[in-house]
CSV table of C-alpha atoms in Angstrom, one decimal:
chain,number,residue,atom,x,y,z
J,1,UNK,CA,-29.2,24.2,93.4
J,2,UNK,CA,-30.7,22.7,96.6
J,3,UNK,CA,-31.3,24.8,99.7
J,4,UNK,CA,-32.4,24.0,103.2
J,5,UNK,CA,-34.4,26.6,105.2
J,6,UNK,CA,-34.6,26.2,108.9
J,7,UNK,CA,-37.4,28.1,110.5
J,8,UNK,CA,-37.0,29.7,114.0
J,9,UNK,CA,-35.1,26.9,115.8
J,10,UNK,CA,-34.6,29.3,118.7
J,11,UNK,CA,-34.5,29.0,122.5
J,12,UNK,CA,-37.8,30.8,122.7
J,13,UNK,CA,-39.6,28.1,120.9
J,14,UNK,CA,-38.0,25.2,122.7
J,15,UNK,CA,-38.7,23.8,126.2
J,16,UNK,CA,-37.7,26.5,128.7
J,17,UNK,CA,-38.3,29.3,126.3
J,18,UNK,CA,-41.0,32.0,126.5
J,19,UNK,CA,-43.2,30.4,123.8
J,20,UNK,CA,-42.2,26.7,123.8
J,21,UNK,CA,-43.4,24.4,121.1
J,22,UNK,CA,-44.0,20.9,122.6
J,23,UNK,CA,-40.8,18.8,122.0
J,24,UNK,CA,-39.4,21.7,119.9
J,25,UNK,CA,-35.8,20.8,120.8
J,26,UNK,CA,-36.3,17.4,119.2
J,27,UNK,CA,-35.9,19.0,115.8
J,28,UNK,CA,-32.3,20.0,116.5
J,29,UNK,CA,-30.6,16.6,115.9
J,30,UNK,CA,-32.6,16.0,112.8
J,31,UNK,CA,-31.8,19.5,111.5
J,32,UNK,CA,-28.1,18.9,112.2
J,33,UNK,CA,-28.2,15.7,110.2
J,34,UNK,CA,-29.6,17.7,107.3
J,35,UNK,CA,-27.0,20.4,107.7
J,36,UNK,CA,-24.1,18.0,107.9
J,37,UNK,CA,-25.3,15.7,105.1
J,38,UNK,CA,-23.7,17.6,102.3
J,39,UNK,CA,-26.9,17.3,100.3
J,40,UNK,CA,-27.5,21.0,100.3
J,41,UNK,CA,-25.7,23.7,98.4
J,42,UNK,CA,-26.9,26.4,100.8
J,43,UNK,CA,-28.3,26.3,104.3
J,44,UNK,CA,-30.4,29.2,105.6
J,45,UNK,CA,-32.2,29.9,108.9
J,46,UNK,CA,-34.8,32.4,109.9
J,47,UNK,CA,-34.8,34.0,113.3
J,48,UNK,CA,-37.7,35.8,115.0
J,49,UNK,CA,-36.2,39.1,116.1
J,50,UNK,CA,-38.8,41.2,117.8
J,51,UNK,CA,-38.2,44.6,119.4
J,52,UNK,CA,-39.3,44.9,123.0
J,53,UNK,CA,-43.0,45.8,123.2
J,54,UNK,CA,-43.8,44.3,119.8
J,55,UNK,CA,-47.5,44.7,118.9
J,56,UNK,CA,-48.1,40.9,118.8
J,57,UNK,CA,-47.2,40.6,122.5
J,58,UNK,CA,-50.2,40.5,124.9
J,59,UNK,CA,-48.2,42.7,127.3
J,60,UNK,CA,-48.4,45.5,124.7
J,61,UNK,CA,-52.3,45.5,125.0
J,62,UNK,CA,-53.7,46.3,128.5
J,63,UNK,CA,-56.2,43.7,129.6
J,64,UNK,CA,-55.1,41.1,127.1
J,65,UNK,CA,-53.7,37.8,128.0
J,66,UNK,CA,-51.4,35.5,126.0
J,67,UNK,CA,-53.3,33.3,123.4
J,68,UNK,CA,-56.3,35.6,123.3
J,69,UNK,CA,-57.2,37.1,120.0
J,70,UNK,CA,-56.8,40.9,119.6
J,71,UNK,CA,-56.1,43.4,116.9
J,72,UNK,CA,-52.9,44.7,115.4
J,73,UNK,CA,-52.9,47.4,112.7
J,74,UNK,CA,-56.6,46.8,112.1
J,75,UNK,CA,-56.3,43.0,111.6
J,76,UNK,CA,-57.1,40.1,114.0
J,77,UNK,CA,-53.9,39.0,115.8
J,78,UNK,CA,-53.1,36.2,118.2
J,79,UNK,CA,-51.7,37.7,121.3
J,80,UNK,CA,-48.4,36.0,122.2
J,81,UNK,CA,-46.3,36.0,125.3
J,82,UNK,CA,-43.2,38.2,125.0
J,83,UNK,CA,-40.8,36.1,123.0
J,84,UNK,CA,-37.6,36.2,120.9
J,85,UNK,CA,-36.9,39.8,121.9
J,86,UNK,CA,-33.8,41.1,120.1
J,87,UNK,CA,-30.4,40.4,121.7
J,88,UNK,CA,-31.9,38.2,124.5
J,89,UNK,CA,-31.1,34.6,125.1
J,90,UNK,CA,-34.7,33.7,124.2
J,91,UNK,CA,-34.0,34.9,120.6
J,92,UNK,CA,-30.8,33.0,120.1
J,93,UNK,CA,-30.7,30.0,117.9
J,94,UNK,CA,-30.7,26.7,119.9
J,95,UNK,CA,-27.2,26.2,121.3
J,96,UNK,CA,-27.0,22.6,120.0
J,97,UNK,CA,-27.9,23.7,116.4
J,98,UNK,CA,-24.9,23.5,114.1
J,99,UNK,CA,-24.8,27.2,113.3
J,100,UNK,CA,-21.4,26.9,111.7
J,101,UNK,CA,-23.1,25.0,108.9
J,102,UNK,CA,-25.6,27.9,108.3
J,103,UNK,CA,-24.7,30.2,105.4
J,104,UNK,CA,-27.3,32.9,105.9
J,105,UNK,CA,-29.7,34.0,108.7
J,106,UNK,CA,-32.8,35.9,107.8
J,107,UNK,CA,-34.2,37.9,110.7
J,108,UNK,CA,-37.9,38.8,110.8
J,109,UNK,CA,-40.6,40.3,112.9
J,110,UNK,CA,-38.8,43.6,113.5
J,111,UNK,CA,-41.7,45.9,112.6
J,112,UNK,CA,-43.6,46.5,115.9
J,113,UNK,CA,-46.8,47.2,114.0
J,114,UNK,CA,-47.1,43.9,112.2
J,115,UNK,CA,-46.3,40.2,113.0
J,116,UNK,CA,-44.2,38.2,110.7
J,117,UNK,CA,-44.7,34.4,110.6
J,118,UNK,CA,-43.2,33.8,107.2
J,119,UNK,CA,-39.4,34.1,106.5
J,120,UNK,CA,-40.3,35.8,103.3
J,121,UNK,CA,-42.6,38.7,104.3
J,122,UNK,CA,-44.7,40.3,107.0
J,123,UNK,CA,-48.2,39.0,107.7
J,124,UNK,CA,-49.7,42.0,105.9
J,125,UNK,CA,-47.7,40.8,102.9
J,126,UNK,CA,-46.6,44.4,102.3
J,127,UNK,CA,-42.9,44.3,103.5
J,128,UNK,CA,-40.6,41.7,102.0
J,129,UNK,CA,-37.6,40.3,103.9
J,130,UNK,CA,-35.6,39.9,100.7
J,131,UNK,CA,-35.2,36.2,101.1
J,132,UNK,CA,-37.1,35.3,98.0
J,133,UNK,CA,-34.9,37.6,95.9
J,134,UNK,CA,-31.8,36.1,97.5
J,135,UNK,CA,-32.8,32.5,96.6
J,136,UNK,CA,-33.7,33.5,93.1
J,137,UNK,CA,-30.3,35.3,92.7
J,138,UNK,CA,-28.5,32.1,93.9
J,139,UNK,CA,-30.4,30.0,91.3
J,140,UNK,CA,-32.2,27.8,93.9
J,141,UNK,CA,-34.3,25.1,92.2
J,142,UNK,CA,-35.3,23.0,95.3
J,143,UNK,CA,-36.1,24.4,98.8
J,144,UNK,CA,-36.6,22.1,101.8
J,145,UNK,CA,-38.2,23.7,104.8
J,146,UNK,CA,-38.5,22.6,108.4
J,147,UNK,CA,-38.4,23.9,111.9
J,148,UNK,CA,-40.8,25.6,114.4
J,149,UNK,CA,-43.7,25.8,114.4
J,150,UNK,CA,-45.4,23.7,111.7
J,151,UNK,CA,-48.8,25.3,112.1
J,152,UNK,CA,-47.5,28.9,112.1
J,153,UNK,CA,-44.1,30.1,110.8
J,154,UNK,CA,-43.2,26.9,108.9
J,155,UNK,CA,-46.5,26.7,107.1
J,156,UNK,CA,-46.6,30.4,106.2
J,157,UNK,CA,-43.0,30.2,104.9
J,158,UNK,CA,-43.7,27.2,102.8
J,159,UNK,CA,-46.8,28.7,101.3
J,160,UNK,CA,-45.0,31.9,100.5
J,161,UNK,CA,-42.2,29.9,98.9
J,162,UNK,CA,-44.7,28.3,96.6
J,163,UNK,CA,-46.1,31.7,95.6
J,164,UNK,CA,-42.9,33.8,95.5
J,165,UNK,CA,-40.6,31.2,93.9
J,166,UNK,CA,-42.4,29.9,90.8
J,167,UNK,CA,-40.7,26.9,89.4
J,168,UNK,CA,-38.9,26.0,92.6
J,169,UNK,CA,-39.7,22.6,94.1
J,170,UNK,CA,-40.7,23.2,97.8
J,171,UNK,CA,-40.7,20.3,100.3
J,172,UNK,CA,-41.7,20.2,104.0
J,173,UNK,CA,-39.6,17.9,106.2
J,174,UNK,CA,-42.1,16.6,108.7
J,175,UNK,CA,-39.9,14.9,111.2
J,176,UNK,CA,-37.6,17.9,111.4
J,177,UNK,CA,-40.6,20.1,112.5
J,178,UNK,CA,-42.9,20.4,115.5
J,179,UNK,CA,-46.2,22.3,115.9
J,180,UNK,CA,-48.2,23.9,118.7
J,181,UNK,CA,-51.6,22.3,118.2
J,182,UNK,CA,-52.1,18.8,116.8
J,183,UNK,CA,-55.2,19.7,114.9
J,184,UNK,CA,-53.5,22.8,113.6
J,185,UNK,CA,-50.5,20.8,112.5
J,186,UNK,CA,-52.8,18.3,110.6
J,187,UNK,CA,-54.6,21.2,108.9
J,188,UNK,CA,-51.3,23.0,108.1
J,189,UNK,CA,-49.9,19.9,106.4
J,190,UNK,CA,-53.1,19.4,104.4
J,191,UNK,CA,-53.0,23.0,103.3
J,192,UNK,CA,-49.4,22.8,102.3
J,193,UNK,CA,-50.0,19.6,100.3
J,194,UNK,CA,-53.0,21.1,98.6
J,195,UNK,CA,-51.0,24.2,97.6
J,196,UNK,CA,-48.2,22.1,96.0
J,197,UNK,CA,-45.7,21.6,98.9
J,198,UNK,CA,-44.3,18.0,98.9
J,199,UNK,CA,-44.5,16.4,102.3
J,200,UNK,CA,-41.4,14.3,103.1
J,201,UNK,CA,-39.3,13.0,106.0
J,202,UNK,CA,-35.6,13.4,106.6
J,203,UNK,CA,-34.8,10.0,105.2
J,204,UNK,CA,-36.4,11.0,101.9
J,205,UNK,CA,-34.8,14.4,102.0
J,206,UNK,CA,-31.3,12.7,102.4
J,207,UNK,CA,-31.9,9.9,99.9
């Protein structure tokens, strides 16, 4: 059973959004080719779904500016611009993404007291989204992961998949993903590879 997990391909992370990843919208046609290929038994997507005033927003911390480090629930936290607030256009999946081909959408980041990069659990690793249990119940043996952003939500999702889905082959599709910081992207890919994630491109994924 092969599954494809698309991470946070949302307006907020594409050009024109509140927290744009450089060239983030360029993943959409690659993701659509993967969705439409028929190679996957199941296609899933994660969706950042923050309540207004989420604790990871710089605006929730007087005197803090976006991209400064702060604290959230006693732990260091990057302060982000307000983004992907529930039921706003910023939070919607990209309009060109083939959402009709997506079987399941996992929303995340709903607890205002903790951020949630991974599609599998909050950053404090205490609260699970239920995605790992869903994939296990469906008998998934291979999970391909791609989307936005490589050095944050994609990386954390891939590493959690390795840890929480023992025996499942996890692959990162590089050309279907974009990151925020080039050095961070390189480090993220190296970390994923070291932890057992296979690094492939869409041609390999569709071969």
